[in-house]
């Protein structure tokens, strides 16, 4: 796969390239099993195929688990800025809400958006400006909320503390997402892509991971032994054991009981690492190896600290818009969110092309890309209204899973969307995740945030890094992206223009590392003289180009469902609507040209499916 962006295994999406391919995740129906060395790289199901229902459920569960790391990490990090460190029950509600909204947004994207099998979930690009907003002096958590003995989670005072912060976050995200809706449905995304290249994206994404080092250190520092163990397990599974197949007992009518090999370490390294560390912490807790005194080092590694949250959490909960109160708007928050939204949009375009290649679909036409970006903006709007404290974006780790399983059917992602909605409704599910010991979470962060930073740097492969011009732009952007936010945080009164609103906007923007680094990268890359080849623009654009013999835009793939394209967009006037398919652009349904193209694309996906991107999405 030629596109290595996104946020990504995530997380977003963090990108690790898994080379040499893999066998199918689970055994497929006998009639669809491929044989021969070359056949191993062919798709079993392309984007429009519908696998058996049980295979949809199995692979749907896998996609949910693959996105687990990124989706769970966001509420856990946000809880620190929302003053919810000692309110596990509310944390569980946040986790349930983000699962529920991610499922809804996934269904909307697959059915009415870009129409590719691409999963939606929380994004780290909005996490950085959100934490910058919550770190402002007026939103700093009161000292008493940091002491577990002083926190009464049912107190109206405490509820007002965290809900007021959530409300301003919600409103800022909702207003900022309107920009993405406008850019997507108006077709302006193409204009943005002309001015943004590798030297803008690289520092922007890298600084997302680097700016979160404090959160990773605080969590891991509660017990460095447990955190190191978690990190080592994730590295062991994802890097050293990823090509080892594990036999699992299976049954079908033809072969009866037998074993089939699954590359479980390659697909679920984070989940396996967290689960094993979690279990070890449980054993150390019941054997009283870990201290029971809250004042002693290592107490937060115990699994019984939040044990009552599972009992207190309701079996069923139904998240709804405005559940935390009426959203408010902060102009400073809106500007910060816009920086994250722009970054998310650009990387999603790359995900669409990668997903189309791995799912056996034609290259995504402009109207499908516009609709996909617009639908992601709508998803951020819904996430803000529901109160996840975050937005949504395309998950590139799930794009990588398509290449691993060789199943590119969007029916599988529809199943994933429904499963995430169900997980959001069952309150006990979210409660279970909140009991993960903080050192285990810290160990996960050490891997995730490190890979995010490396994912940003990987974008420099398109630019000529032997050029002193490019070295200066990247180096200066990275360094100022670290220096300026650090200085502003240490000198909160330094910004004093006399206008409170302007002070707040500058405070949020200048303490958001990804904005500072991306801003300087954008300005210098577009003003300092340099050839397009030197800047990486030629290679960057080439990464989005497809084979010249594959040019058909199949209405079967990108047309709207329920025959909406034929009913409402058959007029020639729709050619002027950026998100509508042009009547003359797609071959008529059932023509040999249209049907043959999908078969060609189904086989052509093998060229790139041996290079799988697995990332923790932003």
Coordinates of C-alpha atoms in Angstrom, one line a residue:
X1 CA 0.0 0.0 0.0
X2 CA 1.5 3.3 -1.0
X3 CA -0.3 5.5 1.5
X4 CA 1.2 5.4 5.0
X5 CA -0.8 8.2 6.7
X6 CA -3.1 8.1 9.5
X7 CA -3.6 8.5 12.1
X8 CA -4.2 5.8 12.2
X9 CA -2.3 1.0 14.9
X10 CA -5.4 4.2 15.4
X11 CA -3.1 5.4 17.5
X12 CA -5.0 7.2 15.1
X13 CA -5.0 6.9 13.4
X14 CA 0.6 5.6 14.5
X15 CA 1.6 3.4 11.7
X16 CA 3.7 0.3 11.5
X17 CA 4.1 -1.4 8.2
X18 CA 3.6 -5.1 8.4
X19 CA 5.4 -6.8 5.5
X20 CA 5.1 -10.2 4.0
X21 CA 1.3 -10.6 4.3
X22 CA -0.6 -13.1 6.4
X23 CA -3.1 -15.9 6.1
X24 CA -6.8 -15.5 6.7
X25 CA -7.8 -14.5 10.2
X26 CA -10.4 -17.3 10.4
X27 CA -11.3 -20.2 8.2
X28 CA -13.6 -19.3 5.4
X29 CA -16.3 -21.3 3.7
X30 CA -14.9 -24.2 1.7
X31 CA -16.1 -22.8 -1.6
X32 CA -14.1 -19.6 -1.1
X33 CA -10.8 -21.0 0.2
X34 CA -8.1 -20.0 -2.2
X35 CA -5.3 -22.2 -3.1
X36 CA -1.9 -21.7 -4.7
X37 CA 0.9 -19.4 -3.7
X38 CA -0.3 -16.4 -5.8
X39 CA -3.9 -17.0 -4.7
X40 CA -3.0 -16.3 -1.1
X41 CA -2.9 -12.5 -1.9
X42 CA -6.3 -12.4 -3.6
X43 CA -9.4 -11.1 -1.9
X44 CA -12.0 -13.7 -0.8
X45 CA -14.7 -11.1 -0.7
X46 CA -14.5 -7.6 -2.3
X47 CA -16.4 -4.5 -1.2
X48 CA -19.8 -5.4 -2.6
X49 CA -19.8 -9.1 -1.7
X50 CA -21.8 -10.3 1.3
X51 CA -20.1 -13.0 3.3
X52 CA -22.1 -15.5 5.4
X53 CA -23.6 -13.9 8.5
X54 CA -21.4 -15.8 10.9
X55 CA -18.3 -14.6 9.1
X56 CA -19.6 -11.0 9.2
X57 CA -20.0 -11.3 13.0
X58 CA -16.6 -12.9 13.6
X59 CA -14.7 -10.4 11.5
X60 CA -16.9 -7.6 12.8
X61 CA -15.8 -8.5 16.4
X62 CA -12.2 -8.4 15.2
X63 CA -12.5 -4.9 13.8
X64 CA -14.0 -3.7 17.0
X65 CA -11.2 -5.3 19.0
X66 CA -8.6 -3.8 16.6
X67 CA -10.0 -0.3 17.3
X68 CA -10.1 -1.0 21.0
X69 CA -6.8 0.7 21.9
X70 CA -7.6 4.1 20.3
X71 CA -11.2 4.3 21.4
X72 CA -10.6 3.4 25.0
X73 CA -7.5 5.6 25.4
X74 CA -9.3 8.8 24.6
X75 CA -11.8 8.9 27.5
X76 CA -9.1 7.8 29.9
X77 CA -6.9 10.7 28.9
X78 CA -9.8 13.2 28.8
X79 CA -10.8 12.2 32.3
X80 CA -7.7 13.9 33.6
X81 CA -8.6 17.3 32.1
X82 CA -12.3 16.9 33.0
X83 CA -11.3 16.3 36.7
X84 CA -12.7 12.7 36.6
X85 CA -9.7 10.8 37.8
X86 CA -11.6 9.6 40.8
X87 CA -15.1 9.1 39.2
X88 CA -14.9 5.7 37.6
X89 CA -18.7 5.5 37.0
X90 CA -18.7 8.6 34.9
X91 CA -15.6 7.4 33.1
X92 CA -17.6 4.2 32.2
X93 CA -20.4 6.4 30.8
X94 CA -17.9 8.2 28.6
X95 CA -16.6 4.9 27.3
X96 CA -20.1 3.7 26.6
X97 CA -20.9 6.9 24.8
X98 CA -17.8 6.9 22.6
X99 CA -18.6 3.3 21.6
X100 CA -22.2 4.1 20.8
X101 CA -21.3 7.2 18.7
X102 CA -18.5 5.4 16.9
X103 CA -20.9 2.7 15.9
X104 CA -23.5 5.2 14.6
X105 CA -20.8 7.1 12.6
X106 CA -19.5 3.9 11.1
X107 CA -22.9 3.0 9.9
X108 CA -23.5 6.5 8.4
X109 CA -20.1 6.5 6.7
X110 CA -20.5 3.0 5.2
X111 CA -24.1 3.5 4.0
X112 CA -24.2 7.2 3.0
X113 CA -20.6 8.5 3.1
X114 CA -17.7 7.2 1.2
X115 CA -19.3 3.8 1.0
X116 CA -16.1 1.9 1.7
X117 CA -15.5 -0.6 4.5
X118 CA -13.8 1.9 6.8
X119 CA -14.5 2.1 10.5
X120 CA -15.0 5.3 12.4
X121 CA -13.8 6.1 15.9
X122 CA -12.3 8.7 18.3
X123 CA -9.4 10.8 17.0
X124 CA -6.2 11.9 18.7
X125 CA -6.0 15.0 16.5
X126 CA -8.8 16.6 18.5
X127 CA -7.4 15.3 21.8
X128 CA -4.4 17.6 21.8
X129 CA -6.4 20.9 21.4
X130 CA -9.0 19.6 23.8
X131 CA -6.3 19.1 26.5
X132 CA -4.9 22.5 25.7
X133 CA -8.3 24.1 26.2
X134 CA -8.8 22.3 29.5
X135 CA -5.3 23.3 30.7
X136 CA -6.2 27.0 30.6
X137 CA -6.2 28.7 34.0
X138 CA -10.0 29.2 34.1
X139 CA -10.5 25.5 33.4
X140 CA -7.8 24.1 35.6
X141 CA -9.2 21.4 38.0
X142 CA -9.7 22.5 41.6
X143 CA -7.1 21.1 43.9
X144 CA -9.7 19.1 45.9
X145 CA -10.7 17.1 42.8
X146 CA -7.2 15.6 42.8
X147 CA -7.7 14.0 46.3
X148 CA -9.9 10.9 46.2
X149 CA -10.9 11.3 49.8
X150 CA -12.4 14.7 49.2
X151 CA -14.3 13.8 46.0
X152 CA -18.0 13.1 46.4
X153 CA -19.0 12.0 42.9
X154 CA -22.7 12.6 43.6
X155 CA -22.2 16.1 44.9
X156 CA -23.8 18.9 42.8
X157 CA -20.6 20.9 43.1
X158 CA -18.4 18.1 41.7
X159 CA -20.9 17.3 38.9
X160 CA -20.9 21.0 37.9
X161 CA -17.1 21.0 37.9
X162 CA -16.8 18.3 35.3
X163 CA -20.0 18.9 33.3
X164 CA -19.1 22.6 32.8
X165 CA -15.8 21.5 31.2
X166 CA -17.5 18.8 29.1
X167 CA -20.1 21.3 27.9
X168 CA -17.5 23.8 26.6
X169 CA -15.7 21.0 24.9
X170 CA -18.9 19.8 23.3
X171 CA -19.8 23.2 21.9
X172 CA -16.3 23.8 20.6
X173 CA -16.3 20.4 18.8
X174 CA -19.7 21.0 17.3
X175 CA -18.9 24.4 15.9
X176 CA -15.5 23.2 14.6
X177 CA -17.0 20.2 12.9
X178 CA -19.2 22.5 10.8
X179 CA -16.1 23.5 9.0
X180 CA -15.4 19.9 8.1
X181 CA -19.0 19.5 6.9
X182 CA -18.6 22.6 4.7
X183 CA -15.3 21.5 3.3
X184 CA -16.5 18.0 2.5
X185 CA -19.9 18.7 1.0
X186 CA -18.7 21.8 -0.9
X187 CA -15.7 19.9 -2.5
X188 CA -13.1 22.3 -1.0
X189 CA -11.0 19.4 0.2
X190 CA -9.2 19.4 -3.1
X191 CA -8.1 23.0 -2.7
X192 CA -6.6 22.2 0.8
X193 CA -4.7 19.3 -0.6
X194 CA -2.9 21.6 -3.1
X195 CA -1.0 23.5 -0.3
X196 CA -0.5 20.8 2.3
X197 CA 2.4 18.3 1.8
X198 CA 4.7 16.0 3.7
X199 CA 6.6 18.8 5.4
X200 CA 3.3 20.1 6.9
X201 CA 1.9 16.7 7.9
X202 CA 5.1 15.3 9.4
X203 CA 5.5 17.8 12.3
X204 CA 1.8 18.0 12.8
X205 CA 1.3 14.3 13.4
X206 CA 4.6 13.7 15.2
X207 CA 3.8 16.4 17.7
X208 CA 0.5 14.8 18.6
X209 CA 2.4 11.9 20.1
X210 CA 5.2 13.9 21.6
X211 CA 2.8 16.4 23.3
X212 CA 1.2 13.6 25.2
X213 CA 4.4 12.3 26.9
X214 CA 3.3 13.8 30.2
X215 CA 0.1 11.8 30.3
X216 CA 2.0 8.6 29.5
X217 CA 4.6 9.3 32.1
X218 CA 2.0 10.1 34.8
X219 CA 0.1 6.8 34.2
X220 CA 3.2 4.6 33.8
X221 CA 4.9 6.3 36.9
X222 CA 2.3 4.8 39.2
X223 CA 4.1 1.5 38.9
X224 CA 7.0 1.4 36.4
X225 CA 7.3 -2.4 36.7
X226 CA 3.8 -3.0 35.6
X227 CA 4.0 -0.4 32.9
X228 CA 7.2 -1.8 31.5
X229 CA 5.7 -5.3 31.5
X230 CA 2.7 -4.1 29.5
X231 CA 5.0 -2.3 27.0
X232 CA 7.2 -5.3 26.6
X233 CA 4.2 -7.6 26.0
X234 CA 2.8 -5.3 23.3
X235 CA 6.2 -5.1 21.6
X236 CA 6.6 -8.9 21.9
X237 CA 3.3 -9.6 20.3
X238 CA 3.3 -6.9 17.6
X239 CA 7.0 -7.2 16.5
X240 CA 8.5 -10.5 17.4
X241 CA 5.5 -12.9 17.3
X242 CA 3.4 -11.3 14.6
X243 CA 4.2 -14.0 12.0
X244 CA 3.6 -16.9 14.3
X245 CA 0.3 -18.7 13.6
X246 CA -1.6 -20.1 16.6
X247 CA -3.7 -23.2 16.0
X248 CA -7.3 -23.0 17.1
X249 CA -10.0 -25.7 17.2
X250 CA -12.8 -25.2 14.7
X251 CA -15.7 -27.1 13.2
X252 CA -17.5 -27.2 9.9
X253 CA -19.7 -29.7 8.2
X254 CA -17.0 -30.7 5.7
X255 CA -14.0 -31.2 7.9
X256 CA -15.8 -31.7 11.2
X257 CA -13.6 -30.9 14.2
X258 CA -10.1 -29.7 13.2
X259 CA -7.6 -26.9 13.8
X260 CA -7.0 -23.8 11.8
X261 CA -4.1 -21.3 12.2
X262 CA -4.7 -17.7 13.1
X263 CA -2.2 -14.9 13.2
X264 CA -3.7 -13.7 16.5
X265 CA -0.5 -11.8 17.6
X266 CA -0.5 -9.7 14.4
X267 CA -4.1 -8.7 14.7
X268 CA -4.6 -8.1 18.4
X269 CA -1.3 -7.2 20.0
X270 CA -2.6 -4.3 22.2
X271 CA -5.6 -6.2 23.4
X272 CA -3.5 -9.2 24.3
X273 CA -0.9 -7.2 26.0
X274 CA -3.4 -5.2 28.1
X275 CA -5.4 -8.3 29.0
X276 CA -2.4 -10.3 30.2
X277 CA -1.0 -7.4 32.2
X278 CA -4.5 -6.8 33.6
X279 CA -4.7 -10.5 34.7
X280 CA -1.2 -10.4 36.3
X281 CA -2.2 -7.3 38.3
X282 CA -5.3 -9.2 39.4
X283 CA -3.2 -12.1 40.6
X284 CA -0.8 -9.7 42.4
X285 CA -3.8 -8.0 44.0
X286 CA -5.5 -11.1 45.4
X287 CA -2.1 -12.3 46.7
X288 CA -1.6 -8.9 48.4
X289 CA 1.8 -8.4 46.7
X290 CA 0.7 -4.9 45.6
X291 CA 0.2 -2.5 48.6
X292 CA -3.3 -1.9 49.9
X293 CA -2.3 1.4 51.5
X294 CA -3.2 4.3 49.1
X295 CA -0.2 6.3 50.2
X296 CA 2.3 3.6 49.1
X297 CA 3.9 3.3 45.7
X298 CA 2.2 0.8 43.4
X299 CA -1.2 1.0 45.0
X300 CA -2.8 2.2 41.8
X301 CA -1.7 -1.1 40.1
X302 CA -4.3 -3.0 42.1
X303 CA -7.5 -4.2 40.3
X304 CA -9.8 -3.8 43.3
X305 CA -9.6 0.0 43.5
X306 CA -12.5 0.6 41.2
X307 CA -14.1 -2.8 41.7
X308 CA -17.4 -1.3 42.8
X309 CA -17.9 0.5 39.6
X310 CA -19.0 -2.7 37.8
X311 CA -21.7 -3.3 40.4
X312 CA -22.9 0.3 40.4
X313 CA -23.0 0.6 36.6
X314 CA -26.4 -0.1 35.0
X315 CA -26.9 -3.1 32.8
X316 CA -28.4 -0.9 30.1
X317 CA -27.7 2.7 29.3
X318 CA -28.8 4.7 26.3
X319 CA -26.6 7.7 25.5
X320 CA -28.5 10.7 24.1
X321 CA -27.6 14.2 22.9
X322 CA -27.2 16.7 25.6
X323 CA -26.9 14.1 28.4
X324 CA -24.3 16.3 30.2
X325 CA -26.2 19.5 29.8
X326 CA -26.5 22.3 27.2
X327 CA -23.2 22.7 25.2
X328 CA -21.5 26.1 25.4
X329 CA -19.0 27.5 22.9
X330 CA -15.5 28.8 23.5
X331 CA -14.0 30.7 20.6
X332 CA -10.5 29.6 21.8
X333 CA -11.7 26.0 21.8
X334 CA -13.2 26.3 18.3
X335 CA -9.9 27.6 16.8
X336 CA -8.0 24.8 18.5
X337 CA -10.4 22.1 17.3
X338 CA -10.1 23.5 13.7
X339 CA -6.4 22.7 13.7
X340 CA -7.2 19.1 14.6
X341 CA -10.1 18.9 12.1
X342 CA -7.8 20.0 9.2
X343 CA -5.2 17.4 10.0
X344 CA -7.9 14.7 10.3
X345 CA -9.4 15.5 6.9
X346 CA -6.1 15.3 5.0
X347 CA -5.2 12.0 6.4
X348 CA -8.7 10.5 5.8
X349 CA -8.3 11.1 2.1
X350 CA -5.3 8.8 2.2
X351 CA -7.3 6.2 4.1
X352 CA -10.0 6.2 1.4
X353 CA -7.5 5.4 -1.3
X354 CA -5.8 2.7 0.8
X355 CA -9.1 1.2 1.8
X356 CA -10.3 1.1 -1.8
X357 CA -7.2 -0.7 -2.9
X358 CA -7.4 -3.4 -0.2
X359 CA -11.1 -4.0 -0.6
X360 CA -11.1 -4.5 -4.3
X361 CA -12.9 -1.3 -5.1
X362 CA -12.3 1.2 -7.9
X363 CA -10.3 4.4 -6.9
X364 CA -12.7 6.6 -4.9
X365 CA -14.1 9.4 -7.2
X366 CA -14.2 13.0 -6.1
X367 CA -17.9 12.9 -5.2
X368 CA -17.3 9.9 -2.8
X369 CA -14.3 11.6 -1.2
X370 CA -16.3 14.8 -0.7
X371 CA -19.2 12.8 0.8
X372 CA -16.9 10.9 3.1
X373 CA -15.2 14.0 4.5
X374 CA -18.6 15.7 4.9
X375 CA -19.9 12.6 6.7
X376 CA -16.9 12.6 9.0
X377 CA -17.7 16.2 9.8
X378 CA -21.3 15.2 10.6
X379 CA -19.9 12.4 12.8
X380 CA -17.8 14.9 14.7
X381 CA -21.0 17.0 15.1
X382 CA -22.9 14.0 16.5
X383 CA -19.9 13.1 18.8
X384 CA -20.0 16.6 20.2
X385 CA -23.8 16.5 20.7
X386 CA -23.7 13.2 22.5
X387 CA -20.8 14.3 24.7
X388 CA -17.9 12.0 23.9
X389 CA -15.5 14.9 24.5
X390 CA -14.0 14.0 21.1
X391 CA -14.8 13.7 17.4
X392 CA -14.6 10.8 14.9
X393 CA -12.2 9.9 12.0
X394 CA -11.4 6.9 9.8
X395 CA -9.3 4.2 11.5
X396 CA -6.4 3.1 9.4
X397 CA -5.6 0.1 11.7
X398 CA -8.9 -1.4 10.4
X399 CA -7.8 -0.7 6.8
X400 CA -4.8 -2.9 7.6
X401 CA -7.1 -5.6 8.9
X402 CA -8.8 -5.8 5.5
X403 CA -5.4 -6.9 4.0
X404 CA -4.8 -9.4 6.7
X405 CA -8.2 -11.1 6.5
X406 CA -8.6 -10.7 2.7
X407 CA -12.2 -9.9 3.3
X408 CA -13.0 -6.4 2.0
X409 CA -16.8 -6.6 2.3
X410 CA -18.5 -3.5 3.7
X411 CA -21.0 -5.8 5.3
X412 CA -18.4 -6.8 7.8
X413 CA -17.9 -3.1 8.8
X414 CA -21.7 -2.7 9.0
X415 CA -21.6 -5.6 11.5
X416 CA -18.8 -3.8 13.4
X417 CA -20.9 -0.6 13.6
X418 CA -23.9 -2.5 15.1
X419 CA -21.6 -4.3 17.6
X420 CA -20.2 -1.0 18.8
X421 CA -23.7 0.4 19.2
X422 CA -24.6 -2.6 21.3
X423 CA -21.4 -2.3 23.4
X424 CA -22.4 1.3 24.1
X425 CA -25.8 0.3 25.3
X426 CA -24.5 -2.3 27.7
X427 CA -23.3 -0.1 30.6
X428 CA -21.3 -3.0 32.2
X429 CA -19.0 -3.1 29.2
X430 CA -17.8 0.4 29.7
X431 CA -17.5 -0.2 33.5
X432 CA -15.2 -3.1 32.9
X433 CA -12.8 -1.1 30.9
X434 CA -12.4 1.6 33.6
X435 CA -11.0 -1.0 36.0
X436 CA -7.8 -1.3 33.9
X437 CA -5.0 -0.3 36.3
X438 CA -3.4 3.0 35.4
X439 CA 0.1 1.6 35.1
X440 CA -1.2 -0.8 32.4
X441 CA -2.8 2.1 30.6
X442 CA 0.5 4.0 30.9
X443 CA 2.4 1.1 29.4
X444 CA 0.0 1.1 26.4
X445 CA 0.5 4.8 26.0
X446 CA 4.2 4.4 25.8
X447 CA 3.8 2.3 22.7
X448 CA 0.9 4.1 21.1
X449 CA 2.2 7.6 21.5
X450 CA 5.6 6.6 20.3
X451 CA 4.2 5.0 17.2
X452 CA 2.1 8.1 16.5
X453 CA 5.3 10.2 16.5
X454 CA 7.0 7.8 14.2
X455 CA 4.0 7.8 11.9
X456 CA 4.4 11.5 11.4
X457 CA 8.1 11.2 10.7
X458 CA 7.4 8.5 8.1
X459 CA 5.7 11.1 5.9
X460 CA 9.1 12.5 5.2
X461 CA 9.8 9.5 2.9
X462 CA 8.1 11.5 0.1
X463 CA 10.4 14.6 0.5
X464 CA 14.1 14.9 -0.3
X465 CA 15.6 14.9 3.1
X466 CA 19.1 15.5 1.7
X467 CA 17.9 19.0 1.0
X468 CA 19.0 21.6 3.6
X469 CA 15.7 23.5 2.9
X470 CA 13.6 20.5 4.0
X471 CA 15.9 19.7 7.0
X472 CA 15.5 23.3 8.2
X473 CA 11.7 23.3 7.8
X474 CA 11.1 20.0 9.6
X475 CA 13.7 20.7 12.3
X476 CA 12.5 24.2 13.1
X477 CA 8.8 23.2 13.0
X478 CA 9.4 20.3 15.4
X479 CA 11.6 22.3 17.8
X480 CA 9.3 25.3 18.0
X481 CA 6.3 22.9 18.4
X482 CA 7.9 21.8 21.6
X483 CA 9.5 25.0 22.9
X484 CA 6.6 27.5 22.5
X485 CA 3.8 25.5 24.1
X486 CA 6.2 24.6 27.0
X487 CA 7.1 28.2 27.6
X488 CA 3.5 29.4 27.4
X489 CA 2.4 26.8 29.9
X490 CA 5.1 27.9 32.3
X491 CA 4.3 31.5 31.8
X492 CA 0.4 31.6 31.6
X493 CA 0.3 35.4 32.1
X494 CA 2.7 36.1 29.2
X495 CA -0.2 36.6 26.7
X496 CA -1.9 39.8 27.6
X497 CA -3.3 41.7 24.6
X498 CA -6.0 43.4 26.6
X499 CA -8.8 41.5 24.9
X500 CA -9.8 38.5 26.8
X501 CA -11.1 36.5 23.8
X502 CA -7.9 37.1 21.8
X503 CA -5.9 36.0 24.9
X504 CA -7.8 32.8 25.2
X505 CA -7.5 32.0 21.5
X506 CA -3.8 32.6 21.5
X507 CA -3.4 30.6 24.7
X508 CA -5.1 27.5 23.2
X509 CA -3.3 27.7 19.8
X510 CA 0.1 28.4 21.2
X511 CA -0.1 25.6 23.7
X512 CA -1.2 23.1 21.1
X513 CA 2.0 21.6 19.8
X514 CA 0.5 20.2 16.6
X515 CA -0.8 23.6 15.6
X516 CA 2.5 25.4 16.2
X517 CA 4.6 22.8 14.4
X518 CA 2.0 22.4 11.5
X519 CA 1.7 26.2 11.2
X520 CA 5.4 26.8 10.7
X521 CA 5.7 23.8 8.4
X522 CA 2.9 25.1 6.2
X523 CA 4.2 28.6 6.0
X524 CA 7.8 27.7 5.3
X525 CA 7.0 24.9 2.9
X526 CA 4.8 27.2 0.8
X527 CA 7.1 30.3 0.9
X528 CA 10.7 29.0 0.8
X529 CA 11.7 28.3 -2.8
X530 CA 11.8 24.7 -3.7
X531 CA 10.9 22.3 -6.5
X532 CA 7.9 20.1 -6.2
X533 CA 10.1 17.0 -6.3
X534 CA 12.3 18.5 -3.5
X535 CA 9.2 19.3 -1.4
X536 CA 7.8 15.7 -2.0
X537 CA 4.7 17.0 -3.7
X538 CA 5.2 14.8 -6.8
X539 CA 5.7 11.6 -4.8
X540 CA 2.9 12.7 -2.4
X541 CA 0.4 13.0 -5.3
X542 CA 1.7 9.8 -7.0
X543 CA 0.8 7.9 -3.8
X544 CA -2.8 8.8 -4.5
X545 CA -2.8 7.8 -8.2
X546 CA -4.0 4.4 -9.3
X547 CA -3.2 2.2 -12.2
X548 CA -4.1 3.8 -15.5
X549 CA -6.0 0.7 -16.6
X550 CA -8.4 1.0 -13.6
X551 CA -10.4 4.1 -14.2
X552 CA -14.0 3.0 -13.9
X553 CA -16.0 4.7 -11.1
X554 CA -18.5 1.9 -10.2
X555 CA -21.9 3.1 -9.2
X556 CA -22.3 -0.2 -7.5
X557 CA -19.6 0.7 -5.0
X558 CA -19.9 4.4 -4.6
X559 CA -23.6 5.0 -5.5
X560 CA -26.0 5.7 -2.6
X561 CA -28.0 2.8 -1.2
X562 CA -31.7 2.0 -1.7
X563 CA -31.4 3.2 -5.3
X564 CA -31.2 6.8 -4.1
X565 CA -28.7 7.7 -6.8
X566 CA -31.2 6.7 -9.6
X567 CA -34.2 8.4 -7.8
X568 CA -32.8 11.7 -6.9
X569 CA -29.5 12.2 -8.8
X570 CA -30.5 11.2 -12.3
X571 CA -30.7 14.8 -13.5
X572 CA -27.8 16.3 -15.4
X573 CA -27.9 19.2 -12.9
X574 CA -26.3 17.1 -10.2
X575 CA -22.9 17.3 -11.9
X576 CA -22.6 20.7 -10.2
X577 CA -23.2 19.2 -6.7
X578 CA -19.8 18.1 -5.4
X579 CA -21.0 15.2 -3.3
X580 CA -23.3 13.6 -6.0
X581 CA -22.3 11.1 -8.6
X582 CA -22.4 12.5 -12.1
X583 CA -24.9 10.6 -14.3
X584 CA -22.4 10.4 -17.1
X585 CA -19.4 9.4 -15.0
X586 CA -20.5 5.8 -14.1
X587 CA -21.3 3.0 -16.4
X588 CA -24.9 1.8 -16.3
X589 CA -25.6 -1.0 -13.9
X590 CA -25.2 -4.5 -15.4
X591 CA -22.9 -3.5 -18.3
X592 CA -20.0 -5.9 -19.0
X593 CA -17.6 -3.0 -18.4
X594 CA -18.9 -2.4 -14.9
X595 CA -19.1 -6.0 -13.8
X596 CA -15.8 -6.9 -15.2
X597 CA -14.0 -4.0 -13.5
X598 CA -14.8 -5.3 -10.0
X599 CA -13.4 -8.7 -10.9
X600 CA -10.2 -7.0 -12.2
X601 CA -9.9 -4.9 -9.1
X602 CA -10.6 -7.9 -6.8
X603 CA -7.5 -9.6 -8.2
X604 CA -5.4 -6.4 -8.5
X605 CA -5.7 -5.8 -4.7
X606 CA -3.1 -8.5 -4.3
X607 CA -0.4 -6.1 -5.4
X608 CA -0.5 -4.1 -2.3
X609 CA -2.1 -6.3 0.3
X610 CA 1.2 -7.6 1.4
X611 CA 2.0 -4.2 2.9
X612 CA -0.5 -3.7 5.7
X613 CA -0.7 -0.5 7.7
X614 CA -1.7 -1.2 11.3
X615 CA -2.0 1.9 13.4
X616 CA -3.5 3.4 16.4
X617 CA -5.7 6.1 15.0
X618 CA -5.8 9.6 15.9

